[in-house]
Coordinates of C-alpha atoms and ligand atoms in Angstrom, one line a residue:
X96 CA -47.1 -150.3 -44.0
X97 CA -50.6 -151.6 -44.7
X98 CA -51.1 -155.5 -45.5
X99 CA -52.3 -156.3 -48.7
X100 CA -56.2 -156.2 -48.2
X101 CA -58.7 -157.4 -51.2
X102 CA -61.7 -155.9 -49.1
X103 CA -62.3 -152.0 -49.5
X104 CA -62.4 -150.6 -45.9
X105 CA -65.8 -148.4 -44.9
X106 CA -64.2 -144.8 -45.8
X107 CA -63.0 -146.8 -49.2
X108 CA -66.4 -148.0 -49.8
X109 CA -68.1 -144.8 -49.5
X110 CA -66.3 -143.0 -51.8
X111 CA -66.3 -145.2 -54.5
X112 CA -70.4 -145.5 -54.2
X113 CA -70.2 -141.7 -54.5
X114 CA -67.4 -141.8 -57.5
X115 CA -69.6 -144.7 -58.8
X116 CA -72.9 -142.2 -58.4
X117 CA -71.3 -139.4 -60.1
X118 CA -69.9 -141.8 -63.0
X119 CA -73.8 -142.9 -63.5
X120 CA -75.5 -139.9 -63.3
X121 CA -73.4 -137.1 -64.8
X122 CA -70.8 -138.7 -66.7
X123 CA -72.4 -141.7 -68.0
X124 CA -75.2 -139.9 -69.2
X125 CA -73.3 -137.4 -71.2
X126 CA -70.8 -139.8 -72.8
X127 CA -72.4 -140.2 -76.4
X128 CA -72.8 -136.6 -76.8
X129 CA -69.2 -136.1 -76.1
X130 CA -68.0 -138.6 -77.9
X131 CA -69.8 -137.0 -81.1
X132 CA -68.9 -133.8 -80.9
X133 CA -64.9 -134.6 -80.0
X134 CA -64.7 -131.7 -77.4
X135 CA -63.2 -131.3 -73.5
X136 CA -66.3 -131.9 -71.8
X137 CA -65.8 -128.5 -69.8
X138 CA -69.3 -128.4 -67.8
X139 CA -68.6 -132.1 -66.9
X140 CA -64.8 -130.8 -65.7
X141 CA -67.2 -127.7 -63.7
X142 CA -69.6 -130.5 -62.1
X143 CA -66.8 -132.6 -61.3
X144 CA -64.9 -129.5 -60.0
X145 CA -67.9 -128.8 -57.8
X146 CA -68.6 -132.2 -56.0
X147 CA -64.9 -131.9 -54.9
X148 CA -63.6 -134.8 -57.4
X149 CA -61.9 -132.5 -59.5
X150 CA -59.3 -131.4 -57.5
X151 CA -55.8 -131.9 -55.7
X152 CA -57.2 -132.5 -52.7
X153 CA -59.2 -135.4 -54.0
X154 CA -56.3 -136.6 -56.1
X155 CA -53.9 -136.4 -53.1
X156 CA -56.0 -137.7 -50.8
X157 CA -56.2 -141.2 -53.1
X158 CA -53.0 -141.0 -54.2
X159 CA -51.5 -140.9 -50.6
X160 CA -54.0 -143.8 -49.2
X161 CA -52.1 -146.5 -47.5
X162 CA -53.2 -149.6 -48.6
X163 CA -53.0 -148.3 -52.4
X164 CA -56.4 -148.9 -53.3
X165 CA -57.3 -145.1 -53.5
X166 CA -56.2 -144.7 -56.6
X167 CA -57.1 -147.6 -58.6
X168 CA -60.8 -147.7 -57.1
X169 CA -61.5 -144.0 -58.6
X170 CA -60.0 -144.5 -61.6
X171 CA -62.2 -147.8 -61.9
X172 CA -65.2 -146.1 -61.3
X173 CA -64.8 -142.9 -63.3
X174 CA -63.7 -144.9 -66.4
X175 CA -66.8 -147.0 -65.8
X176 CA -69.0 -144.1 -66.8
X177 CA -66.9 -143.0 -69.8
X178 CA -63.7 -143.3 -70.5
X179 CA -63.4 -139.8 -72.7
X180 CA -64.8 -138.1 -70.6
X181 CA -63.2 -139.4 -67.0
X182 CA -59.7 -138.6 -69.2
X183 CA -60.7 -135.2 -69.5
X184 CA -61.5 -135.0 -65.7
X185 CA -57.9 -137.3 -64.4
X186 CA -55.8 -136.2 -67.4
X187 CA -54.8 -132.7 -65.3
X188 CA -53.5 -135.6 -62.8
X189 CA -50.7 -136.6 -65.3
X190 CA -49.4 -133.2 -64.8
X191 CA -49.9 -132.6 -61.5
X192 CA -47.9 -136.2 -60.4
X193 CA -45.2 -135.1 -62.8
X194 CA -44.9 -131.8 -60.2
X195 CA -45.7 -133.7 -57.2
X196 CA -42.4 -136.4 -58.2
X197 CA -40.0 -134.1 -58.9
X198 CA -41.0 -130.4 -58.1
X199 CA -40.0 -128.9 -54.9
X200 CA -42.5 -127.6 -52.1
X201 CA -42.9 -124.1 -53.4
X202 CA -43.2 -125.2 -57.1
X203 CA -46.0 -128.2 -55.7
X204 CA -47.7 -125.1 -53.8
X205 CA -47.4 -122.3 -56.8
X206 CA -48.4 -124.6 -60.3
X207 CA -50.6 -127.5 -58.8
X208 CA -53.5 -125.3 -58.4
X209 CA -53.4 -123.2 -61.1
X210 CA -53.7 -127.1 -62.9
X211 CA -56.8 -127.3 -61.9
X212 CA -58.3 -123.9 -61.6
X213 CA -61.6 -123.4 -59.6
X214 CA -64.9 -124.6 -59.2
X215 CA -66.2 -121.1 -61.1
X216 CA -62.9 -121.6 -63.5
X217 CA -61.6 -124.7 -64.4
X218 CA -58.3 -125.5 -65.9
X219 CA -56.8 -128.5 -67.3
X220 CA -52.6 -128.5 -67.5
X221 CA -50.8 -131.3 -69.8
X222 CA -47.8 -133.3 -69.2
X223 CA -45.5 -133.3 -72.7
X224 CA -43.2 -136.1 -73.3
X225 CA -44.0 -137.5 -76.5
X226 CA -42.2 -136.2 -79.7
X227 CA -43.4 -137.5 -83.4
X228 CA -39.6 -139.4 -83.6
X229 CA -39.9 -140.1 -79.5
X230 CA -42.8 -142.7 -78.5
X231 CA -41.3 -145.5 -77.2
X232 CA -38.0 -144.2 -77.7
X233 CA -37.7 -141.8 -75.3
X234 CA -34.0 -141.4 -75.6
X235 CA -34.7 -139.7 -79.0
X236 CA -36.2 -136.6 -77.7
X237 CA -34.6 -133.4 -79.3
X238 CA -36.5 -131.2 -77.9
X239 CA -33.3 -128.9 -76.6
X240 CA -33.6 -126.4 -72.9
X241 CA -30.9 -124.3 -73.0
X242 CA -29.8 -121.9 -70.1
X243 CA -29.4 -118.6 -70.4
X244 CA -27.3 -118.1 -67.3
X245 CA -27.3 -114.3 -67.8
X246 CA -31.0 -114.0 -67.3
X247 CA -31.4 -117.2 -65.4
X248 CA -33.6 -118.3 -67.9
X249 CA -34.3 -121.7 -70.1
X250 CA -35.2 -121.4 -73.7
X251 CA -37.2 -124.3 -74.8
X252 CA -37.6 -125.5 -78.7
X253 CA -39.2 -128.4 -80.2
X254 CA -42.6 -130.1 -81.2
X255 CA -44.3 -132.3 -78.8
X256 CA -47.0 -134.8 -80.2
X257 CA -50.0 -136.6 -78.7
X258 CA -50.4 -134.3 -75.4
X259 CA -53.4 -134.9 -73.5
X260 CA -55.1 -131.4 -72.9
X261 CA -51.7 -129.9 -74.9
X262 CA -52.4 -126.1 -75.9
X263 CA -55.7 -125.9 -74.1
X264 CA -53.9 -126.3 -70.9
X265 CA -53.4 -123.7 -68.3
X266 CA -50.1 -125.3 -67.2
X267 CA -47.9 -127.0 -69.2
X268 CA -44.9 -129.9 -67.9
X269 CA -42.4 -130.1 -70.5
X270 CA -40.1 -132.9 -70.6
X271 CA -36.8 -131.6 -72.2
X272 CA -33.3 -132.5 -73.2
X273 CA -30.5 -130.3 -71.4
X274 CA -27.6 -132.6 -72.0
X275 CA -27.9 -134.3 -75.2
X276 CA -25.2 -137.1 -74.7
X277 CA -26.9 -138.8 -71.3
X278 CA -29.5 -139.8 -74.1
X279 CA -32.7 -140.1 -71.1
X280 CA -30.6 -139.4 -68.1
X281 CA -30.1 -136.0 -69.8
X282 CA -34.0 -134.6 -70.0
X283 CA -35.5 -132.8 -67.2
X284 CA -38.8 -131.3 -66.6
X285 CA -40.1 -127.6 -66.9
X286 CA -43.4 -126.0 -65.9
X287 CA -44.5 -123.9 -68.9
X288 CA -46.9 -120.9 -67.2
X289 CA -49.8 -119.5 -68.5
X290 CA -49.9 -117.4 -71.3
X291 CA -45.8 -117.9 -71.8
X292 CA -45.1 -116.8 -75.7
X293 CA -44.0 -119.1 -77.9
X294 CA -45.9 -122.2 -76.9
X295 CA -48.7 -122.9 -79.1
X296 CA -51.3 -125.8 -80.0
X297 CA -49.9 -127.6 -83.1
X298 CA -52.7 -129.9 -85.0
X299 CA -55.7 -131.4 -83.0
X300 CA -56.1 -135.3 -83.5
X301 CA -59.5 -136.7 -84.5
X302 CA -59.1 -140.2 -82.4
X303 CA -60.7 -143.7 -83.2
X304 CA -61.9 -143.3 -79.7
X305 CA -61.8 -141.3 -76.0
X306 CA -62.7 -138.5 -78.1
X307 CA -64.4 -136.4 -75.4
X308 CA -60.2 -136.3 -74.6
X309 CA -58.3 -133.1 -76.1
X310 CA -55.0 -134.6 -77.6
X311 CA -53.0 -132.4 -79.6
X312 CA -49.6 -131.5 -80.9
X313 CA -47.8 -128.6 -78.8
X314 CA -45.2 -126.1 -80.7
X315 CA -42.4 -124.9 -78.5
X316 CA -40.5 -122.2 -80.4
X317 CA -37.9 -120.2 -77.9
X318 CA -40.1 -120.7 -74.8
X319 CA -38.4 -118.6 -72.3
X320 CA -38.9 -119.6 -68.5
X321 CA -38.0 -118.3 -65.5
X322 CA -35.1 -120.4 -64.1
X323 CA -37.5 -121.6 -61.2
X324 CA -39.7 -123.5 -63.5
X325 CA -37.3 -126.3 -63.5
X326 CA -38.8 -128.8 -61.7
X327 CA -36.8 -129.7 -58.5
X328 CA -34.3 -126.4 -59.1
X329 CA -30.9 -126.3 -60.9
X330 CA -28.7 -127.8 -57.7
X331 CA -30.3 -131.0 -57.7
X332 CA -30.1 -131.2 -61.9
X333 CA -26.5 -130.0 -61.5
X334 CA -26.0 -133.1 -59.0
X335 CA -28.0 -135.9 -61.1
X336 CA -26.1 -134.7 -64.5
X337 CA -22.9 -135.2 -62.9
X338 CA -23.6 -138.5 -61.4
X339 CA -24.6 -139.3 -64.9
X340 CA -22.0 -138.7 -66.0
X341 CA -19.6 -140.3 -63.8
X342 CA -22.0 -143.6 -64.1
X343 CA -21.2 -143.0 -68.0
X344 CA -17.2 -142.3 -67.6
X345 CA -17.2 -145.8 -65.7
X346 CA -18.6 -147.7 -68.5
X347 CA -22.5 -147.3 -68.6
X348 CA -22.8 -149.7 -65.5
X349 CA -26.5 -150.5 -65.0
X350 CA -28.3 -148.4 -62.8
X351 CA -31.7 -148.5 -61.6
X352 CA -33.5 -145.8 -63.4
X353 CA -35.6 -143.6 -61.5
X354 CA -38.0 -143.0 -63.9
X355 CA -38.6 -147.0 -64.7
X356 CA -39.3 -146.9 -60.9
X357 CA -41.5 -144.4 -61.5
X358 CA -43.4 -146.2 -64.6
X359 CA -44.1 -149.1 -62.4
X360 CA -46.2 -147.0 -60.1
X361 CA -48.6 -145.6 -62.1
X362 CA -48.9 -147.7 -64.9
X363 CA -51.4 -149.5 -62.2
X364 CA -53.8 -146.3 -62.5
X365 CA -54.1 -147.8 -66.7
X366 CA -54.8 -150.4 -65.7
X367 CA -57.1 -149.3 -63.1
X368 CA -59.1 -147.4 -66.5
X369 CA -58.5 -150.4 -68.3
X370 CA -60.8 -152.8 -65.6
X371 CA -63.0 -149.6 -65.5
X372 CA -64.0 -149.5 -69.0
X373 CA -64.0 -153.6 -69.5
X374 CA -66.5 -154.0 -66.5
X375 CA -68.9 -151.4 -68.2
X376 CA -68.9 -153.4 -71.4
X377 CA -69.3 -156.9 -69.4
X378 CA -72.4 -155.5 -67.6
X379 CA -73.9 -153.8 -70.7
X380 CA -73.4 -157.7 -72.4
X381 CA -74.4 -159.7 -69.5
X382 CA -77.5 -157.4 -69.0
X383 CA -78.5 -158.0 -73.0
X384 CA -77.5 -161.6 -72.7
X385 CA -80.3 -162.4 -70.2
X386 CA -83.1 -160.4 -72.1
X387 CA -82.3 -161.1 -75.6
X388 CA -84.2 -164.3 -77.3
X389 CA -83.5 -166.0 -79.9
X390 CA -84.4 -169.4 -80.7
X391 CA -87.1 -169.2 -78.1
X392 CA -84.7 -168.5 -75.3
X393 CA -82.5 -165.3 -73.7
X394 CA -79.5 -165.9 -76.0
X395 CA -77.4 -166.6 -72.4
X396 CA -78.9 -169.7 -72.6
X397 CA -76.6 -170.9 -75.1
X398 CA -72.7 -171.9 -73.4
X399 CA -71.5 -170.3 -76.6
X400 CA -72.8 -167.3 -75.1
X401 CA -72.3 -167.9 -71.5
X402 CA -69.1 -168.9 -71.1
X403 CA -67.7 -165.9 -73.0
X404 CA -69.3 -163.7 -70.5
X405 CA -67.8 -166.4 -67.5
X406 CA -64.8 -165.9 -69.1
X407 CA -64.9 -162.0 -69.7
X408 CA -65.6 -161.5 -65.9
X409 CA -62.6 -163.8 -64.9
X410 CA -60.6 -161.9 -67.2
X411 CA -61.7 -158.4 -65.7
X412 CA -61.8 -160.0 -62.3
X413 CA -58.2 -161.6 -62.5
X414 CA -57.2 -157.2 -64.0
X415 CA -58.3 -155.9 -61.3
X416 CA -55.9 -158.5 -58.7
X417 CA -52.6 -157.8 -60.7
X418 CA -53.5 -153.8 -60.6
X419 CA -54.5 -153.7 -56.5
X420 CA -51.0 -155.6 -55.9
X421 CA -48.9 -153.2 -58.1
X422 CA -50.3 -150.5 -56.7
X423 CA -50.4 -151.7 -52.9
X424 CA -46.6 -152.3 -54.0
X425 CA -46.0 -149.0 -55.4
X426 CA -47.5 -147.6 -52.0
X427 CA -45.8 -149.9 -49.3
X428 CA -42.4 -149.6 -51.3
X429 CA -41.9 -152.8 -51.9
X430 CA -39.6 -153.4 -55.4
X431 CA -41.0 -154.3 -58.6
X432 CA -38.7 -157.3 -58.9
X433 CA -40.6 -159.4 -61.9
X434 CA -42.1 -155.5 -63.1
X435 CA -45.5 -156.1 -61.6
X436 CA -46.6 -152.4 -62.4
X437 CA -46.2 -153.2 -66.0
X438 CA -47.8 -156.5 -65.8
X439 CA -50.9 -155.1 -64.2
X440 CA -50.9 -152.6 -67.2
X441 CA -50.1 -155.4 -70.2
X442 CA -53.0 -157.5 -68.4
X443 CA -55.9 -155.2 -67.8
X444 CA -55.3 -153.3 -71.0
X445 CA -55.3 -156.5 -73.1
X446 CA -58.8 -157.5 -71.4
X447 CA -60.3 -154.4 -72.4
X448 CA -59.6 -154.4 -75.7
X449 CA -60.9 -158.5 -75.8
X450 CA -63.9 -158.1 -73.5
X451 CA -65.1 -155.3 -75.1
X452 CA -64.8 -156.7 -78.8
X453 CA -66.6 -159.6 -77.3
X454 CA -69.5 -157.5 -76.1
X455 CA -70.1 -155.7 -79.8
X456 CA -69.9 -159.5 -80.3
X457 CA -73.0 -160.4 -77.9
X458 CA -75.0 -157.5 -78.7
X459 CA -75.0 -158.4 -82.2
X460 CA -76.1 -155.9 -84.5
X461 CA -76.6 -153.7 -82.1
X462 CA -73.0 -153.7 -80.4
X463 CA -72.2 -152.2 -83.9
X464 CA -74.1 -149.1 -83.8
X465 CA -73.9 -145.9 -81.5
X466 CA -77.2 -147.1 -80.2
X467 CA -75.6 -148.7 -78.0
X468 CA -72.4 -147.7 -75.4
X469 CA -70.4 -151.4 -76.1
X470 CA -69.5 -149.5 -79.8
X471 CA -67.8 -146.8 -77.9
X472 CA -66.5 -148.8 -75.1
X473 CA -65.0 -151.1 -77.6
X474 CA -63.0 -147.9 -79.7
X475 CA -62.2 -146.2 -76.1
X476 CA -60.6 -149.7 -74.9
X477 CA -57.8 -149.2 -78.0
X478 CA -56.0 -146.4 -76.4
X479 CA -55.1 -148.9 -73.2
X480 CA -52.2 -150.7 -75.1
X481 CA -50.7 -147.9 -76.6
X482 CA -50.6 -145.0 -73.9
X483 CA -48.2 -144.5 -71.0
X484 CA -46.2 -147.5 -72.2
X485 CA -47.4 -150.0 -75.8
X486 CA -48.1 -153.6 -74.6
X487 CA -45.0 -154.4 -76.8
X488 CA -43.1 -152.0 -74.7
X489 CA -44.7 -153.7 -71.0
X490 CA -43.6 -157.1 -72.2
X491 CA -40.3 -155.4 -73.0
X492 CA -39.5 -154.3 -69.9
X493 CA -41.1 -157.3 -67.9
X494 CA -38.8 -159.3 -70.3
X495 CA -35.7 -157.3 -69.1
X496 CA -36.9 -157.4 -65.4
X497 CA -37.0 -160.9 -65.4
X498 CA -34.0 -161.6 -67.4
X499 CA -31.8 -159.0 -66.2
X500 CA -30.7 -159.3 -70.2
X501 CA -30.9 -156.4 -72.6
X502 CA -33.4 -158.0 -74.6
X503 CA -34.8 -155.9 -77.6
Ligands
FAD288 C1 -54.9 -140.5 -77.0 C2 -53.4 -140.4 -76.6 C3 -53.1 -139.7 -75.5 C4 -51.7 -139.5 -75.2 N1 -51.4 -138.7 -74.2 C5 -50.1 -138.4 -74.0 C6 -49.7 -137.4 -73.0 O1 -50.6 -136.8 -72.4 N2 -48.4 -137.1 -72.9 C7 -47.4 -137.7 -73.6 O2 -46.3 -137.4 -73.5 N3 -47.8 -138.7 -74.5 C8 -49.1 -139.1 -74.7 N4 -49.4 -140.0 -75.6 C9 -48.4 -140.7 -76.4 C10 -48.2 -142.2 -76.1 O3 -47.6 -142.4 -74.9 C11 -47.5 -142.8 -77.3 O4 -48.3 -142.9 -78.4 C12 -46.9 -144.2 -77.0 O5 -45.9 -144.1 -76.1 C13 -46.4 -144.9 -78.2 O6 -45.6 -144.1 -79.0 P1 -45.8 -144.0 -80.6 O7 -47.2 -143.6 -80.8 O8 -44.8 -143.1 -81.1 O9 -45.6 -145.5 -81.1 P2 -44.2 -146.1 -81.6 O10 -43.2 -146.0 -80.5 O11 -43.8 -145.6 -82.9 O12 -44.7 -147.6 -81.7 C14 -45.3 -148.1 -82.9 C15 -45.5 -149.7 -82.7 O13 -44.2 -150.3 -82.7 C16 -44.0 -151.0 -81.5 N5 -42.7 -150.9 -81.0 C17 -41.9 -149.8 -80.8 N6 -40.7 -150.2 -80.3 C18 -40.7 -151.5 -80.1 C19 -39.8 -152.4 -79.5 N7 -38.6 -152.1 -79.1 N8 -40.2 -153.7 -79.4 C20 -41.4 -154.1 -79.9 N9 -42.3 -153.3 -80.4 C21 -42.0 -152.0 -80.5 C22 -45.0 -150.4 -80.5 O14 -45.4 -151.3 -79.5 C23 -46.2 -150.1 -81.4 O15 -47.0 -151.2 -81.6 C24 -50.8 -140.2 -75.9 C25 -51.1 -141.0 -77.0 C26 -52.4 -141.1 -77.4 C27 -52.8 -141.9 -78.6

């Protein structure tokens, strides 16, 4: 297990100047026009597919690093350029770790790649949870797989809401209710393949921001798939169910839920977009700051002015601590005993969305029109307290961590 390190190692550094390159000249540069015209960046996806950094490999090879500071470091750096359009290029990733978590060897070695396509052919895949009566309620999910044990087959109905890349994706992961009285115990996941009938795009969202991101509804109306699209197989379903339901016959004692285990690891990657997008804002303001006069003076002359941007960078600085701990945890197994994940989440998110109000604030009249990438940064920074988890819903569970009391 690797020590807890605050200093990059040389193989670390390198790849995030290179991330950091790419984010400044190819994504960075592209962001307002994607942002306009609210479509998947596809030849930014192509580029990004070319240099190697859209890809498994590149995700695994993060994903996997030791000291857990693969992950977070990319993320950083590709939300630093534009946070639209470095969703577009990670969002396949959502996907592709829903596989990786629960999917066996052969379904990890079939689906994963046709996520992402080739350099000449990129996909995208989507991961569906979401429902419009299941946000933050999980447990309400209705929408229903069946088995049809005849034709080893699951037929899958329902509507799915607010799916990054949903209907434009190659591959499809479908979070799905097949026991109905476990309430979340009861859902497991299904690969829907390409071109499977039945599964269409429902309505495309125009978004207050990350607009370069495809987010749509996704219609499942009798999906059939093969019985080998559920993830992990029907043995080890079989298995969990019925320990579920012994857990339940015994009186609903407590159990540490695999999926809140789950949570706490990759919330930390959020966050990791969160600092990502909050630094680019802070630089953009600091850099205006110090060539701005008013008064006779660079407007940073003035504490009112200063000490926001000393407090901005402490804020961003103090982010980026909470989400290298959570995620060395996540990597060096250690428990999330006072929910650290989802306090690195709550914490970076939260400083987005304030240092980048506070930069429209120090550009003036400026950081209120498009001229300007603080007006984006500060709409893109929304989306951090409400996806993969509300901030209501962090200090929820950090709540319940801490208390070990049901709180609501
Ligand atoms: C751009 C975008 C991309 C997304 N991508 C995906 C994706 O790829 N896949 C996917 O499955 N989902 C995705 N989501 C869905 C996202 O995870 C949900 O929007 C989020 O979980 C919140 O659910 P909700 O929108 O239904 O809000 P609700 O759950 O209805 O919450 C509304 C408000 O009530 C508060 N609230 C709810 N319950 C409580 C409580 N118990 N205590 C205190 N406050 C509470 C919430 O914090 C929030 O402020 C995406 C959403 C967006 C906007």
């Amino acid at each position: 297990m690797a020590e807890f390190t605050m200093e990059l190692n040389d193989e670390q550094k390198e790849v995030r100047d290179w991330l950091h390159g790419f984010a400044a000249d190819v994504i960075r540069p592209a962001a307002a026009e994607w942002d306009e015209r609210e479509e998947t960046p596809w030849p930014v996806i192509q580029e990004a597919a070319k240099v190697g950094i859209y890809s498994l490999d590149f995700y695994a090879q993060q994903y996997f690093d030791p000291t857990g500071l693969g992950i977070p470091m990319a993320m950083e750096e590709l939300f630093w350029g534009d946070a639209g359009i470095a969703l577009s290029i990670v969002g396949t990733g959502l996907a592709a770790v829903g596989v990786l978590a629960n999917g066996t060897e052969e379904q990890i070695g079939t689906w994963i790649p046709q996520m992402y396509g080739d350099p000449s052919d990129v996909k995208v895949a989507a991961f569906c949870s979401s429902e419009p009566d299941a946000g933050s309620d999980v447990a309400s999910m209705r929408t229903r797989a069946v088995y049809d044990e005849a034709k080893d087959e699951w037929v899958i109905n329902g509507t799915k809401t607010w799916a990054t890349n949903g209907g434009i994706a190659n591959v499809h992961v479908v979070v799905a209710v097949v026991d109905p009285e476990l309430g979340s115990k009861g859902h497991a996941s299904f690969i829907v393949p390409p071109g499977t009938p039945g599964l269409t795009q429902g309505q495309k969202f125009k978004k207050h921001g990350i607009r370069a991101s495809h987010t749509a509804e996704v219609v499942l109306d009798g999906v059939r798939v093969p019985g080998s699209c559920l993830l992990g197989g029907k043995e080890k379903l079989d298995e969990r169910l019925a320990r579920a339901r012994e857990r339940a016959r015994q009186g609903g004692e407590r159990v540490k839920n695999a999926a809140m285990a789950t949570f706490e690891a990759s919330r930390p990657a959020v966050g990791a977009m969160a600092v990502g997008t909050a630094r680019a804002a802070y630089e953009v303001a600091l850099d205006y700051a110090k060539t701005r006069e008013q008064f006779g003076r660079p407007i940073i002359d003035n504490q009112g002015v200063a000490f926001q941007l000393a407090d901005m960078r402490t804020q961003i600085d103090a982010a980026r601590l909470l989400v290298w701990r959570a995620s060395w945890m996540a990597v060096s197994g250690k428990p999330f005993t006072a929910a650290e994940g989802s306090m690195s989440k709550l914490f970076a998110s939260e400083t987005a969305k304030k240092v980048t109000a506070q930069a429209v604030q120090i550009l003036g009249g400026n950081g209120y029109t498009r001229e300007y990438p603080v007006e984006r940064m500060h709409r893109d920074a929304a989306i951090y307290t409400i996806f993969e988890g509300t901030s209501e819903i962090q200090r929820l569970v950090i709540a319940r961590t801490l208390s070990g009391m049901p709180i609501r």
